[in-house]
Amino acid sequence: MIVVSGIQPTGKPHLGNYLGAIRNYVKLQDEAHSQGGKCLIFLADLHALSMPHVPQELHAATLEMVATLVACGLDPARTVLFNQAQVPAHAELQWLLQGTARMGWLNRMTQWKDKAGKNREGQSAALFTYPVLQAADVLLYQATHVPVGDDQKQHLELARDIAQKFNNDFGSEDAPVFTLPEPYIPEAAARIMSLRDGSRKMSKSEPSDMSRINLSDTPDEMAQKVKKAKTDPEPLPSEMAGLEGRAEALNLVTIYSALDGSTPEAVLAEFGGQGFGHFKPVLAEKLVEVLGPIRDRFVELKEDRESLDAILARGAMQAREIGRPTLDAAYQALGLVRG
């Protein structure tokens, strides 16, 4: 079992990132380790170049994301944790795969259509071709399992198409160059919505900081944001049917259940009939209980630049070693002379 996944180091990591992705990374690490496999988690800093960015902010966010992942439970001794920029093989393999990827395949990518909008001519070439870099990210390490959400299934299918065509064109049935990765569907992650609008996902890009719980927030900030979270005047119901049409109430119940490791039904069984004046302080306490130790570890790590650099350097060295045979095989299959 070789698990590979990446996360973009942009913006402040928040509660939605933790419950939706980062917590699953820790489970994947433990599962791969228990099976004698490998888990590679990388910071997709090269992907960040596909959109406008501020270099200083990307640099700082990359280091902060390392601190966040380790604070949340990723163990650099059991997970290969690195950033793309320190492993040139990602960009090399992307170029080698560009000859196999097809314009029609890339043009059908839903995320390209969504992000480019009507101004496709004004977008960077990187935004159009970054699914090929995503394919290189996982094929380089002969990944067997790639965690995917609904928004990434299409990109993994593209990676499989590229791998299959490359194997057909340049490999052999007995000795394919690339492993076709399988989607790894994690346990259903809680879908965490904005504290200001229950119809929108909690997001780093939301203008109001009050819309999200950042993993770097102090206990007082967490409590204040929960206190001011949008709700309605009705008390919590005793059953899920009573939350229909009450998006903000459902969101707070979902957050509590995810942090508590229970279910929304169990939360309603305990708090049904009570108003938000009682429930919000209890939710704030639960947030501090779960996220407080993570925040303390994050603040400590964030200031330890030497440790963060060492984690990335060690991970990058391991990643280069793991990926080298695949990159060499791809060059050889394509007939390129390397001396």
Short mmCIF file of C-alpha atoms in Angstrom, two decimals:
data_model
loop_
_atom_site.label_atom_id
_atom_site.label_comp_id
_atom_site.label_asym_id
_atom_site.label_seq_id
_atom_site.Cartn_x
_atom_site.Cartn_y
_atom_site.Cartn_z
CA MET A 1 0.00 0.00 0.00
CA ILE A 2 1.55 3.27 -1.15
CA VAL A 3 -0.62 6.27 -0.26
CA VAL A 4 0.13 9.65 -1.85
CA SER A 5 -1.72 12.91 -1.26
CA GLY A 6 -1.01 16.62 -1.49
CA ILE A 7 -2.35 19.77 0.12
CA GLN A 8 -1.89 23.32 -1.14
CA PRO A 9 -0.09 25.61 1.31
CA THR A 10 -2.32 28.61 0.80
CA GLY A 11 -4.24 30.55 3.44
CA LYS A 12 -4.70 29.66 7.09
CA PRO A 13 -5.72 26.04 7.80
CA HIS A 14 -9.12 25.96 9.49
CA LEU A 15 -11.50 23.58 11.20
CA GLY A 16 -12.96 22.42 7.88
CA ASN A 17 -9.49 21.46 6.61
CA TYR A 18 -8.78 19.57 9.82
CA LEU A 19 -12.01 17.58 9.94
CA GLY A 20 -12.27 17.15 6.18
CA ALA A 21 -8.71 16.23 5.20
CA ILE A 22 -5.91 16.55 7.75
CA ARG A 23 -7.46 14.19 10.30
CA ASN A 24 -7.79 11.59 7.55
CA TYR A 25 -4.09 11.96 6.73
CA VAL A 26 -3.29 10.76 10.24
CA LYS A 27 -5.59 7.75 9.78
CA LEU A 28 -3.96 6.98 6.40
CA GLN A 29 -0.51 7.22 7.95
CA ASP A 30 -1.48 4.72 10.62
CA GLU A 31 -3.16 2.36 8.15
CA ALA A 32 -0.27 2.36 5.66
CA HIS A 33 2.25 1.92 8.46
CA SER A 34 0.34 -1.02 9.95
CA GLN A 35 0.41 -2.76 6.55
CA GLY A 36 4.13 -2.21 6.04
CA GLY A 37 3.44 0.30 3.27
CA LYS A 38 4.35 3.94 2.68
CA CYS A 39 2.49 7.21 3.17
CA LEU A 40 3.71 10.29 1.29
CA ILE A 41 2.11 13.64 2.04
CA PHE A 42 3.41 16.66 0.14
CA LEU A 43 2.82 20.39 0.16
CA ALA A 44 1.73 21.30 -3.36
CA ASP A 45 3.67 24.53 -3.62
CA LEU A 46 4.25 24.07 -7.38
CA HIS A 47 0.48 23.86 -7.86
CA ALA A 48 0.14 27.22 -6.13
CA LEU A 49 1.92 28.81 -9.10
CA SER A 50 -1.10 28.11 -11.32
CA MET A 51 -2.89 31.08 -9.73
CA PRO A 52 -1.69 34.59 -8.83
CA HIS A 53 0.25 34.52 -5.57
CA VAL A 54 2.50 36.60 -3.34
CA PRO A 55 5.91 34.88 -3.05
CA GLN A 56 6.51 35.87 0.58
CA GLU A 57 3.07 34.60 1.58
CA LEU A 58 3.58 31.27 -0.21
CA HIS A 59 6.93 30.82 1.55
CA ALA A 60 5.44 31.53 4.98
CA ALA A 61 2.32 29.45 4.33
CA THR A 62 4.42 26.44 3.28
CA LEU A 63 6.29 26.43 6.58
CA GLU A 64 3.08 27.04 8.54
CA MET A 65 1.41 24.09 6.82
CA VAL A 66 4.26 21.79 7.87
CA ALA A 67 3.78 22.97 11.46
CA THR A 68 0.02 22.42 11.14
CA LEU A 69 0.28 18.88 9.80
CA VAL A 70 2.76 17.80 12.47
CA ALA A 71 0.71 19.50 15.20
CA CYS A 72 -2.36 17.59 13.98
CA GLY A 73 -0.61 14.23 14.33
CA LEU A 74 1.40 13.51 11.19
CA ASP A 75 4.62 11.85 12.29
CA PRO A 76 7.64 12.60 10.04
CA ALA A 77 9.16 9.33 11.28
CA ARG A 78 6.28 7.37 9.71
CA THR A 79 5.17 9.68 6.90
CA VAL A 80 7.30 11.10 4.10
CA LEU A 81 6.42 14.79 4.49
CA PHE A 82 7.91 17.20 1.95
CA ASN A 83 7.22 20.02 -0.49
CA GLN A 84 7.24 19.62 -4.28
CA ALA A 85 9.82 22.35 -4.86
CA GLN A 86 12.51 20.24 -3.17
CA VAL A 87 11.80 17.23 -5.39
CA PRO A 88 12.48 18.31 -9.02
CA ALA A 89 11.27 14.92 -10.27
CA HIS A 90 7.66 16.15 -9.96
CA ALA A 91 8.23 18.86 -12.57
CA GLU A 92 10.44 16.58 -14.70
CA LEU A 93 7.85 13.83 -14.85
CA GLN A 94 5.10 16.34 -15.60
CA TRP A 95 6.99 17.37 -18.73
CA LEU A 96 7.56 13.76 -19.76
CA LEU A 97 3.82 13.12 -19.39
CA GLN A 98 2.81 16.23 -21.36
CA GLY A 99 3.45 14.31 -24.56
CA THR A 100 0.97 11.64 -23.49
CA ALA A 101 -1.78 13.87 -22.05
CA ARG A 102 -4.31 15.11 -24.59
CA MET A 103 -5.74 18.62 -24.95
CA GLY A 104 -9.25 17.20 -25.10
CA TRP A 105 -8.76 15.41 -21.78
CA LEU A 106 -7.56 18.60 -20.08
CA ASN A 107 -10.27 20.71 -21.66
CA ARG A 108 -12.93 18.51 -20.06
CA MET A 109 -11.63 19.09 -16.54
CA THR A 110 -14.46 20.63 -14.52
CA GLN A 111 -12.11 22.57 -12.24
CA TRP A 112 -10.44 24.18 -15.25
CA LYS A 113 -13.81 25.37 -16.48
CA ASP A 114 -14.81 26.64 -13.04
CA LYS A 115 -11.56 28.45 -12.23
CA ALA A 116 -10.97 29.86 -15.71
CA GLY A 117 -14.54 31.09 -16.11
CA LYS A 118 -15.14 33.12 -19.24
CA ASN A 119 -11.60 34.50 -19.36
CA ARG A 120 -9.84 31.33 -20.50
CA GLU A 121 -7.45 33.22 -22.77
CA GLY A 122 -6.24 35.26 -19.80
CA GLN A 123 -5.43 32.28 -17.56
CA SER A 124 -1.96 30.87 -17.05
CA ALA A 125 -0.94 27.77 -18.98
CA ALA A 126 -0.20 26.21 -15.58
CA LEU A 127 -3.87 26.36 -14.60
CA PHE A 128 -4.72 24.35 -17.72
CA THR A 129 -1.95 21.77 -17.37
CA TYR A 130 -1.75 21.37 -13.60
CA PRO A 131 -3.80 18.13 -13.71
CA VAL A 132 -0.77 16.64 -15.53
CA LEU A 133 1.39 17.70 -12.59
CA GLN A 134 -1.16 16.03 -10.31
CA ALA A 135 -0.77 12.86 -12.35
CA ALA A 136 3.02 13.10 -12.02
CA ASP A 137 2.65 13.62 -8.26
CA VAL A 138 1.12 10.19 -7.76
CA LEU A 139 2.61 8.19 -10.66
CA LEU A 140 6.15 9.13 -9.61
CA TYR A 141 5.79 7.06 -6.44
CA GLN A 142 3.84 4.14 -7.97
CA ALA A 143 0.94 5.12 -5.70
CA THR A 144 -1.60 2.37 -5.15
CA HIS A 145 -4.10 4.53 -3.25
CA VAL A 146 -4.89 8.23 -3.58
CA PRO A 147 -7.40 9.83 -1.20
CA VAL A 148 -9.95 11.74 -3.24
CA GLY A 149 -13.01 13.82 -2.56
CA ASP A 150 -15.76 14.40 -5.08
CA ASP A 151 -13.90 17.38 -6.56
CA GLN A 152 -10.77 15.33 -7.34
CA LYS A 153 -12.18 12.09 -8.76
CA GLN A 154 -11.95 13.44 -12.30
CA HIS A 155 -8.27 14.31 -11.86
CA LEU A 156 -7.44 10.83 -10.61
CA GLU A 157 -9.25 9.34 -13.61
CA LEU A 158 -7.06 11.54 -15.81
CA ALA A 159 -3.94 10.26 -14.04
CA ARG A 160 -5.05 6.70 -14.74
CA ASP A 161 -5.74 7.54 -18.41
CA ILE A 162 -2.28 9.09 -18.78
CA ALA A 163 -0.60 6.12 -17.05
CA GLN A 164 -2.49 3.61 -19.19
CA LYS A 165 -1.69 5.38 -22.47
CA PHE A 166 1.99 5.81 -21.50
CA ASN A 167 2.23 2.11 -20.59
CA ASN A 168 0.55 1.15 -23.89
CA ASP A 169 2.73 3.45 -26.00
CA PHE A 170 6.11 3.05 -24.31
CA GLY A 171 5.97 0.17 -21.86
CA SER A 172 5.07 -3.47 -22.17
CA GLU A 173 2.35 -5.67 -20.75
CA ASP A 174 4.93 -7.51 -18.66
CA ALA A 175 6.74 -4.39 -17.49
CA PRO A 176 4.42 -1.34 -17.30
CA VAL A 177 6.18 1.88 -16.34
CA PHE A 178 3.42 3.14 -14.07
CA THR A 179 1.01 1.67 -11.54
CA LEU A 180 -2.60 2.71 -12.07
CA PRO A 181 -3.61 4.30 -8.76
CA GLU A 182 -6.91 3.43 -7.13
CA PRO A 183 -9.11 6.02 -5.42
CA TYR A 184 -9.07 5.76 -1.65
CA ILE A 185 -12.39 6.91 -0.29
CA PRO A 186 -11.84 7.89 3.34
CA GLU A 187 -14.54 7.55 5.95
CA ALA A 188 -17.20 10.14 5.29
CA ALA A 189 -15.71 13.39 6.55
CA ALA A 190 -17.90 15.99 8.16
CA ARG A 191 -18.84 18.75 5.75
CA ILE A 192 -18.14 21.93 7.70
CA MET A 193 -19.88 25.09 6.60
CA SER A 194 -19.27 28.80 7.17
CA LEU A 195 -20.23 30.17 10.59
CA ARG A 196 -21.83 33.12 8.79
CA ASP A 197 -23.69 31.25 6.05
CA GLY A 198 -24.69 27.61 6.45
CA SER A 199 -25.06 27.17 2.69
CA ARG A 200 -21.36 27.80 1.98
CA LYS A 201 -18.36 25.64 2.89
CA MET A 202 -15.95 26.99 5.48
CA SER A 203 -13.22 28.53 3.36
CA LYS A 204 -9.80 30.16 3.63
CA SER A 205 -10.85 32.65 0.96
CA GLU A 206 -13.99 33.91 2.75
CA PRO A 207 -13.43 37.64 3.44
CA SER A 208 -14.69 37.51 7.02
CA ASP A 209 -12.41 35.77 9.53
CA MET A 210 -15.52 35.27 11.69
CA SER A 211 -16.76 32.71 9.15
CA ARG A 212 -14.19 30.09 10.18
CA ILE A 213 -12.33 28.62 13.13
CA ASN A 214 -8.63 28.83 12.30
CA LEU A 215 -6.37 26.18 13.80
CA SER A 216 -4.22 29.07 15.06
CA ASP A 217 -7.10 30.80 16.92
CA THR A 218 -6.77 31.31 20.66
CA PRO A 219 -9.42 29.79 22.97
CA ASP A 220 -10.97 33.26 23.38
CA GLU A 221 -11.14 33.74 19.61
CA MET A 222 -12.79 30.34 19.15
CA ALA A 223 -15.36 31.11 21.84
CA GLN A 224 -16.08 34.54 20.36
CA LYS A 225 -16.60 33.15 16.86
CA VAL A 226 -18.96 30.43 18.12
CA LYS A 227 -20.86 32.99 20.19
CA LYS A 228 -21.40 35.17 17.12
CA ALA A 229 -22.07 32.28 14.72
CA LYS A 230 -25.31 32.70 12.81
CA THR A 231 -28.20 30.63 14.17
CA ASP A 232 -31.97 30.94 14.49
CA PRO A 233 -34.25 31.58 17.49
CA GLU A 234 -35.60 28.01 17.71
CA PRO A 235 -34.18 25.52 20.22
CA LEU A 236 -32.39 22.40 19.02
CA PRO A 237 -34.79 19.62 18.02
CA SER A 238 -34.57 16.08 19.37
CA GLU A 239 -34.44 14.47 15.92
CA MET A 240 -32.66 15.21 12.62
CA ALA A 241 -35.91 15.97 10.80
CA GLY A 242 -36.20 19.08 12.95
CA LEU A 243 -33.03 20.52 11.40
CA GLU A 244 -34.45 20.54 7.89
CA GLY A 245 -34.17 24.05 6.47
CA ARG A 246 -31.97 25.14 9.39
CA ALA A 247 -28.54 25.08 7.76
CA GLU A 248 -26.70 27.06 10.46
CA ALA A 249 -28.13 24.93 13.28
CA LEU A 250 -27.21 21.75 11.41
CA ASN A 251 -23.67 23.06 10.91
CA LEU A 252 -23.06 23.64 14.63
CA VAL A 253 -24.47 20.22 15.48
CA THR A 254 -22.25 18.64 12.80
CA ILE A 255 -19.16 20.40 14.17
CA TYR A 256 -19.87 19.19 17.70
CA SER A 257 -20.47 15.60 16.61
CA ALA A 258 -17.30 15.53 14.47
CA LEU A 259 -15.17 16.84 17.32
CA ASP A 260 -16.82 14.49 19.80
CA GLY A 261 -16.51 11.42 17.56
CA SER A 262 -20.26 10.86 17.81
CA THR A 263 -23.17 11.48 15.42
CA PRO A 264 -25.53 14.42 14.91
CA GLU A 265 -28.34 12.16 16.13
CA ALA A 266 -26.48 11.57 19.40
CA VAL A 267 -25.88 15.30 19.83
CA LEU A 268 -29.59 16.03 19.38
CA ALA A 269 -30.49 13.26 21.82
CA GLU A 270 -28.32 15.02 24.42
CA PHE A 271 -29.08 18.67 23.68
CA GLY A 272 -32.57 18.55 22.07
CA GLY A 273 -34.91 21.15 23.49
CA GLN A 274 -32.08 23.45 24.59
CA GLY A 275 -31.40 26.83 23.04
CA PHE A 276 -28.20 28.08 21.47
CA GLY A 277 -27.52 30.17 24.56
CA HIS A 278 -26.69 26.87 26.26
CA PHE A 279 -25.32 24.91 23.28
CA LYS A 280 -22.82 27.48 21.96
CA PRO A 281 -20.70 27.64 25.16
CA VAL A 282 -20.63 23.83 25.26
CA LEU A 283 -19.50 23.75 21.63
CA ALA A 284 -16.81 26.35 22.37
CA GLU A 285 -15.53 24.16 25.22
CA LYS A 286 -15.37 21.16 22.89
CA LEU A 287 -13.44 23.16 20.29
CA VAL A 288 -10.89 24.27 22.87
CA GLU A 289 -10.61 20.73 24.24
CA VAL A 290 -9.83 19.24 20.81
CA LEU A 291 -8.04 22.08 19.04
CA GLY A 292 -6.27 23.63 22.04
CA PRO A 293 -3.39 21.11 22.15
CA ILE A 294 -3.07 21.30 18.35
CA ARG A 295 -2.84 25.09 18.51
CA ASP A 296 -0.24 25.01 21.29
CA ARG A 297 1.92 22.56 19.34
CA PHE A 298 1.45 24.60 16.15
CA VAL A 299 2.55 27.86 17.82
CA GLU A 300 5.62 26.09 19.23
CA LEU A 301 6.58 24.51 15.90
CA LYS A 302 5.90 27.60 13.81
CA GLU A 303 8.69 29.46 15.60
CA ASP A 304 11.15 26.57 15.24
CA ARG A 305 12.38 27.19 11.70
CA GLU A 306 15.29 24.80 12.12
CA SER A 307 12.96 21.86 12.89
CA LEU A 308 10.60 22.70 10.01
CA ASP A 309 13.50 22.90 7.53
CA ALA A 310 14.85 19.60 8.83
CA ILE A 311 11.46 17.87 8.44
CA LEU A 312 11.13 19.05 4.83
CA ALA A 313 14.75 18.26 3.95
CA ARG A 314 14.50 14.72 5.34
CA GLY A 315 11.16 14.11 3.61
CA ALA A 316 12.45 15.47 0.30
CA MET A 317 15.51 13.23 0.46
CA GLN A 318 13.28 10.19 1.04
CA ALA A 319 10.88 11.23 -1.73
CA ARG A 320 13.72 11.71 -4.24
CA GLU A 321 15.01 8.25 -3.39
CA ILE A 322 11.58 6.60 -3.74
CA GLY A 323 10.76 8.38 -7.01
CA ARG A 324 14.13 7.99 -8.77
CA PRO A 325 13.56 4.49 -10.25
CA THR A 326 10.23 5.53 -11.79
CA LEU A 327 11.66 8.73 -13.28
CA ASP A 328 14.61 6.79 -14.73
CA ALA A 329 12.24 4.20 -16.20
CA ALA A 330 10.15 6.94 -17.85
CA TYR A 331 13.21 8.58 -19.43
CA GLN A 332 14.41 5.21 -20.69
CA ALA A 333 11.01 4.24 -22.06
CA LEU A 334 10.86 7.49 -24.04
CA GLY A 335 14.28 6.84 -25.60
CA LEU A 336 15.93 9.92 -24.08
CA VAL A 337 19.74 9.86 -23.86
CA ARG A 338 20.94 10.82 -20.38
CA GLY A 339 24.56 9.63 -20.45
#
